[in-house]
mmCIF file of C-alpha atoms and ligand atoms in Angstrom:
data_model
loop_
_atom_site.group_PDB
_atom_site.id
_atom_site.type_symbol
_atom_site.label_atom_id
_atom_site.label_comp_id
_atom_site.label_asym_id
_atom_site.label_seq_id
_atom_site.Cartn_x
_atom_site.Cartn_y
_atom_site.Cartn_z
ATOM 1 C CA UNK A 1 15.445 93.440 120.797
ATOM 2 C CA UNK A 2 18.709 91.779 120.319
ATOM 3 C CA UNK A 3 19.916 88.127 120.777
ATOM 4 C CA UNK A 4 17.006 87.816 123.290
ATOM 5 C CA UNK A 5 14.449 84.833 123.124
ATOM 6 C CA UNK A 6 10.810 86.059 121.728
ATOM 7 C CA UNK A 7 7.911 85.431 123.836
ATOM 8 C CA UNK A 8 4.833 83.487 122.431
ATOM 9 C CA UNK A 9 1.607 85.065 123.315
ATOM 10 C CA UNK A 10 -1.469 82.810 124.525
ATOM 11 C CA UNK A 11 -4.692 83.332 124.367
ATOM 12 C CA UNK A 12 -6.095 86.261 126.433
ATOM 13 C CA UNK A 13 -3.532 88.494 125.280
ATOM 14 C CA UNK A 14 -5.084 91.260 123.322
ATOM 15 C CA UNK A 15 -2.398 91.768 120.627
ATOM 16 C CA UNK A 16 -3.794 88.457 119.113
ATOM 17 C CA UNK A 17 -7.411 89.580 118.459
ATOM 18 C CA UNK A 18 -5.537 93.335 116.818
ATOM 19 C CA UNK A 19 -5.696 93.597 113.287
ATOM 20 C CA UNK A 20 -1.805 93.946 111.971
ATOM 21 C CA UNK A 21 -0.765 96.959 110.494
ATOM 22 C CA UNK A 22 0.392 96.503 106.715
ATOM 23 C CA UNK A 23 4.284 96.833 106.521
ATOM 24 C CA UNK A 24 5.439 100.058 104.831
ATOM 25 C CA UNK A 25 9.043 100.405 104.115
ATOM 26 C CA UNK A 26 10.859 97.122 105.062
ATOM 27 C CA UNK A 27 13.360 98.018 107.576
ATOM 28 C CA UNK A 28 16.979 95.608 109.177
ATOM 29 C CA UNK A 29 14.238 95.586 112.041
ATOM 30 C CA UNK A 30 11.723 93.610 109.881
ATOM 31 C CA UNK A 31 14.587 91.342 108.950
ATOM 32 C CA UNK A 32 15.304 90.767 112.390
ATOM 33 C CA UNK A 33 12.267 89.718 113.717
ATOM 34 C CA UNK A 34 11.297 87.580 110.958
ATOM 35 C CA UNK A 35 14.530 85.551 111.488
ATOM 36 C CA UNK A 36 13.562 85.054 115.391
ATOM 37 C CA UNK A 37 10.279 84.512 114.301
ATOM 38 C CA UNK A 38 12.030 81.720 112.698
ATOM 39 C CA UNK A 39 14.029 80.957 115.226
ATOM 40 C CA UNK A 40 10.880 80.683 117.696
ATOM 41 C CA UNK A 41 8.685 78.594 115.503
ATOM 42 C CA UNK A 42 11.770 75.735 114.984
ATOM 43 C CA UNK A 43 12.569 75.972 119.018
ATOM 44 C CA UNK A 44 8.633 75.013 119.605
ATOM 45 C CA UNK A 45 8.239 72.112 116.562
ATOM 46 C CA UNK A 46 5.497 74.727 115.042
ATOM 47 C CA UNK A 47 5.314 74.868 111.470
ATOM 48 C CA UNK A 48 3.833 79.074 111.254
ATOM 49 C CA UNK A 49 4.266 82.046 112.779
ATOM 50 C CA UNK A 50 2.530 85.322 112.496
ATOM 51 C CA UNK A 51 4.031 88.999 114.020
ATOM 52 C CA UNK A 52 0.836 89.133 116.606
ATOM 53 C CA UNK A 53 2.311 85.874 118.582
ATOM 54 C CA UNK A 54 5.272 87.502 119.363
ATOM 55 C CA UNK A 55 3.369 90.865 120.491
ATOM 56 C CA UNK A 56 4.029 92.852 117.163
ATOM 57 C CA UNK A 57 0.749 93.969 115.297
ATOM 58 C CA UNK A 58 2.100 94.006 111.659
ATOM 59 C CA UNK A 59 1.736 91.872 108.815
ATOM 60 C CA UNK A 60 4.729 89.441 108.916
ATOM 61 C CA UNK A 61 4.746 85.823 108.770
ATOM 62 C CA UNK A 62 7.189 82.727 108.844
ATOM 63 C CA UNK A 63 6.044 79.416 107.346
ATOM 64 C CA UNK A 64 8.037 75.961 106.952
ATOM 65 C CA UNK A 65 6.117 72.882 106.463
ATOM 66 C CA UNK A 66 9.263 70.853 105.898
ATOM 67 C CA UNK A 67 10.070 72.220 102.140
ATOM 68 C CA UNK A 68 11.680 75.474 103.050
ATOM 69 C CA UNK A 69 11.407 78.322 104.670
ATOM 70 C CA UNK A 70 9.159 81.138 103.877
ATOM 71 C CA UNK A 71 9.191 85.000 105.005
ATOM 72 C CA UNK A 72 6.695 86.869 104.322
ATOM 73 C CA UNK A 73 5.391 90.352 104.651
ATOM 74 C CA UNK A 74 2.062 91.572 103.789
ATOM 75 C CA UNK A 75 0.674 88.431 102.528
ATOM 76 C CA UNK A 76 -2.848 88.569 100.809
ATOM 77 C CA UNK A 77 -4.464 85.563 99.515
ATOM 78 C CA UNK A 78 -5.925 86.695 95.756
ATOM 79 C CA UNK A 79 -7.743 83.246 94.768
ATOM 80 C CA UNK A 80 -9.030 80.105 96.851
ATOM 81 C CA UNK A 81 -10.547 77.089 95.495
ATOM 82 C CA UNK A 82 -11.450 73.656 96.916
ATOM 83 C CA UNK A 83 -11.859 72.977 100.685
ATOM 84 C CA UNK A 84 -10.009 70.879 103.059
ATOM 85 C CA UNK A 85 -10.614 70.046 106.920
ATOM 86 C CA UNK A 86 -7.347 69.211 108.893
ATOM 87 C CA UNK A 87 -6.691 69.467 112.800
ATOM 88 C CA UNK A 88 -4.687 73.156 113.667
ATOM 89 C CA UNK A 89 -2.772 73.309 116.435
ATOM 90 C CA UNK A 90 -1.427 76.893 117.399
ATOM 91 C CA UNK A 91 1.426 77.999 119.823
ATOM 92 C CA UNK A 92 -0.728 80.415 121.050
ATOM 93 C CA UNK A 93 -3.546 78.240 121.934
ATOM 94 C CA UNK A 94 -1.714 75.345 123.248
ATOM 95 C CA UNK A 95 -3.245 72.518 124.106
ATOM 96 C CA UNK A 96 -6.083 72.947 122.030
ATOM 97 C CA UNK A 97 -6.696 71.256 118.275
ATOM 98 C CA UNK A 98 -9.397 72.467 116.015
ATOM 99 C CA UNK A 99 -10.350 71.022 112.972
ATOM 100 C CA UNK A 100 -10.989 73.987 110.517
ATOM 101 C CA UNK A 101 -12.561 73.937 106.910
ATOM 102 C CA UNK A 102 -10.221 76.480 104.739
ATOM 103 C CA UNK A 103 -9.779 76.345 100.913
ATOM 104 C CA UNK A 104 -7.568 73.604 99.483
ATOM 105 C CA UNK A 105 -5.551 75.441 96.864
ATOM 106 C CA UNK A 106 -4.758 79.193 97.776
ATOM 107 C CA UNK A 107 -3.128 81.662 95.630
ATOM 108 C CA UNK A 108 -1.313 84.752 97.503
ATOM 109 C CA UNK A 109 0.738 87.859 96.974
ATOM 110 C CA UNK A 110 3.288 89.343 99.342
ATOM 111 C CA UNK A 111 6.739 91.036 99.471
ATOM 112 C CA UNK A 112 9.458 89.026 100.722
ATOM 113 C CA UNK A 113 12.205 90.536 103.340
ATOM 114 C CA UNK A 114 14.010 92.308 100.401
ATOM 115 C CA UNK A 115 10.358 93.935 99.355
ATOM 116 C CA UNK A 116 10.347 92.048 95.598
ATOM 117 C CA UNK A 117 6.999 91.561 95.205
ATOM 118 C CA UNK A 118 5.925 87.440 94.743
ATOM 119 C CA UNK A 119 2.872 85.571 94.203
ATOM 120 C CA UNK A 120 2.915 82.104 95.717
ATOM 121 C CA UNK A 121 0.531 78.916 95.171
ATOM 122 C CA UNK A 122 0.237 76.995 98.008
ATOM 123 C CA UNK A 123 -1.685 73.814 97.947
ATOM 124 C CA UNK A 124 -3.142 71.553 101.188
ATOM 125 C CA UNK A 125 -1.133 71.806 104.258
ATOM 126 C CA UNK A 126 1.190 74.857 103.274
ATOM 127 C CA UNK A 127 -2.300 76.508 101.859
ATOM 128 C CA UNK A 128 -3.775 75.379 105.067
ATOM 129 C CA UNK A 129 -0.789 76.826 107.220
ATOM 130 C CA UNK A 130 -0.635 80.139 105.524
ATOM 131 C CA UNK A 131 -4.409 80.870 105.816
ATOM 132 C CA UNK A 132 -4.098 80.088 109.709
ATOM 133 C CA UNK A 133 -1.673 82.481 109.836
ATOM 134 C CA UNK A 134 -2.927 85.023 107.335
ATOM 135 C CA UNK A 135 -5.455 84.674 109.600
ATOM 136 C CA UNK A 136 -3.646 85.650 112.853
ATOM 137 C CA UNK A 137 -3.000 88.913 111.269
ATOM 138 C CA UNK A 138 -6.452 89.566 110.914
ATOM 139 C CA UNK A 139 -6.904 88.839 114.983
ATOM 140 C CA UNK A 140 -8.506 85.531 113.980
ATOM 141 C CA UNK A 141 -7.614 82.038 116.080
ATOM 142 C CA UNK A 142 -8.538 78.747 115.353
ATOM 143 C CA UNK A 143 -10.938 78.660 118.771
ATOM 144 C CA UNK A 144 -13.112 81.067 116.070
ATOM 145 C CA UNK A 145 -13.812 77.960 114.279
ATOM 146 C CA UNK A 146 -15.122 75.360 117.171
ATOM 147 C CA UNK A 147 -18.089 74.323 116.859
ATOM 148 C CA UNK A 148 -20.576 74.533 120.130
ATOM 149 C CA UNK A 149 -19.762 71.956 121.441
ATOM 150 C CA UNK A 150 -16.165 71.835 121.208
ATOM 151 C CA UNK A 151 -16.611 75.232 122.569
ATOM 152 C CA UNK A 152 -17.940 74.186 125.476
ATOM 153 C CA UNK A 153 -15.526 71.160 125.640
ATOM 154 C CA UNK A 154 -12.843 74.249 125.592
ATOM 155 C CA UNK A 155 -13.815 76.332 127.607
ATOM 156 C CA UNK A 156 -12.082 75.450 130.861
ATOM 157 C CA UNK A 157 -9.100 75.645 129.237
ATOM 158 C CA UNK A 158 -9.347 78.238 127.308
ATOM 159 C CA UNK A 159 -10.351 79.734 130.929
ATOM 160 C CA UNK A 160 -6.969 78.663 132.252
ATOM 161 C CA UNK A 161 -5.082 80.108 129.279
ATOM 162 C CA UNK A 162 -6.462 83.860 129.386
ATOM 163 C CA UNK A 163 -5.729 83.471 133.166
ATOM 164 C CA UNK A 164 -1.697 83.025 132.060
ATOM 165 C CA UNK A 165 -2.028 85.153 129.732
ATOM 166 C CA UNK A 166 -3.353 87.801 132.605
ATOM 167 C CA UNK A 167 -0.660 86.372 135.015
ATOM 168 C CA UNK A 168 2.565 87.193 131.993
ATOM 169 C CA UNK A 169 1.856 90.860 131.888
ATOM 170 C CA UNK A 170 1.848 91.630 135.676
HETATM 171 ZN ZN1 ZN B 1 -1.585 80.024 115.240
#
């Protein structure tokens, strides 16, 4: 896995609904993949990544709403409070926008690439980005969250989708 682009999974791919195995000893492998995590996320405009998309089933994430950019490894949110209801988007449902209820104000541990232990407080759309992908790792999409309807409104292309996604491993 050098050099070489990583490949988004869509929906219909079964790494995405795995739970990720917590990262033991961080490894120059972790440190590579979290840098073209990066690297993947800026090339498609998204602002989160989680390990799953790119067909790894461990707890890593990349997060940059604009202020930075975050790499994380076996984040945990410890503390939520408030609630918030914004429109996700998600590279590996594309085309498809959900508007999901999650807490306002989140507080989380994790390890960053070094493995110093930090504890991060994250507040509307970063708190809102890092549970999406916090929740990716637990092989949770945003599609979870449509209502009925919208899931029926959906469900022709989510259809479509799992038929690429079917199509990409042959
Ligand atoms: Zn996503």
């Amino acid at each position: 896995m050098t050099g070489t682009k990583l490949k988004i999974k869509v929906f219909g791919d079964a790494v995405l609904r795995k739970k990720a195995k917590p990262v033991g000893r961080i490894t120059d492998q972790h440190r590579l993949i979290l840098s073209q995590m990066a690297k993947s996320m800026y090339d498609d405009s998204g602002i989160g990544l989680a390990a799953p998309q790119v067909g790894l089933s461990e707890q890593l994430i990349v997060v940059d709403i604009g202020e930075g950019l975050y790499k994380l490894i076996n984040p945990k949110i410890i503390k939520r409070q408030g609630k918030q209801s914004i429109s996700e988007g998600c590279l590996s449902v594309p085309g498809i926008s959900i508007k999901v209820k999650r807490a306002k104000l989140v507080w989380l541990q994790a390890q960053d690439e070094d493995g110093r232990h930090l504890e991060l407080e994250a507040r509307d759309l970063f708190a809102c980005v890092l549970q999406h992908e916090i929740d990716h790792l637990k092989g949770k999409l945003i599609v979870d969250y449509a209502s009925f309807l919208q899931k029926l409104r959906i469900k022709r292309k989510l259809a479509k989708l799992k038929k690429l996604a079917k199509e990409a491993k042959i």
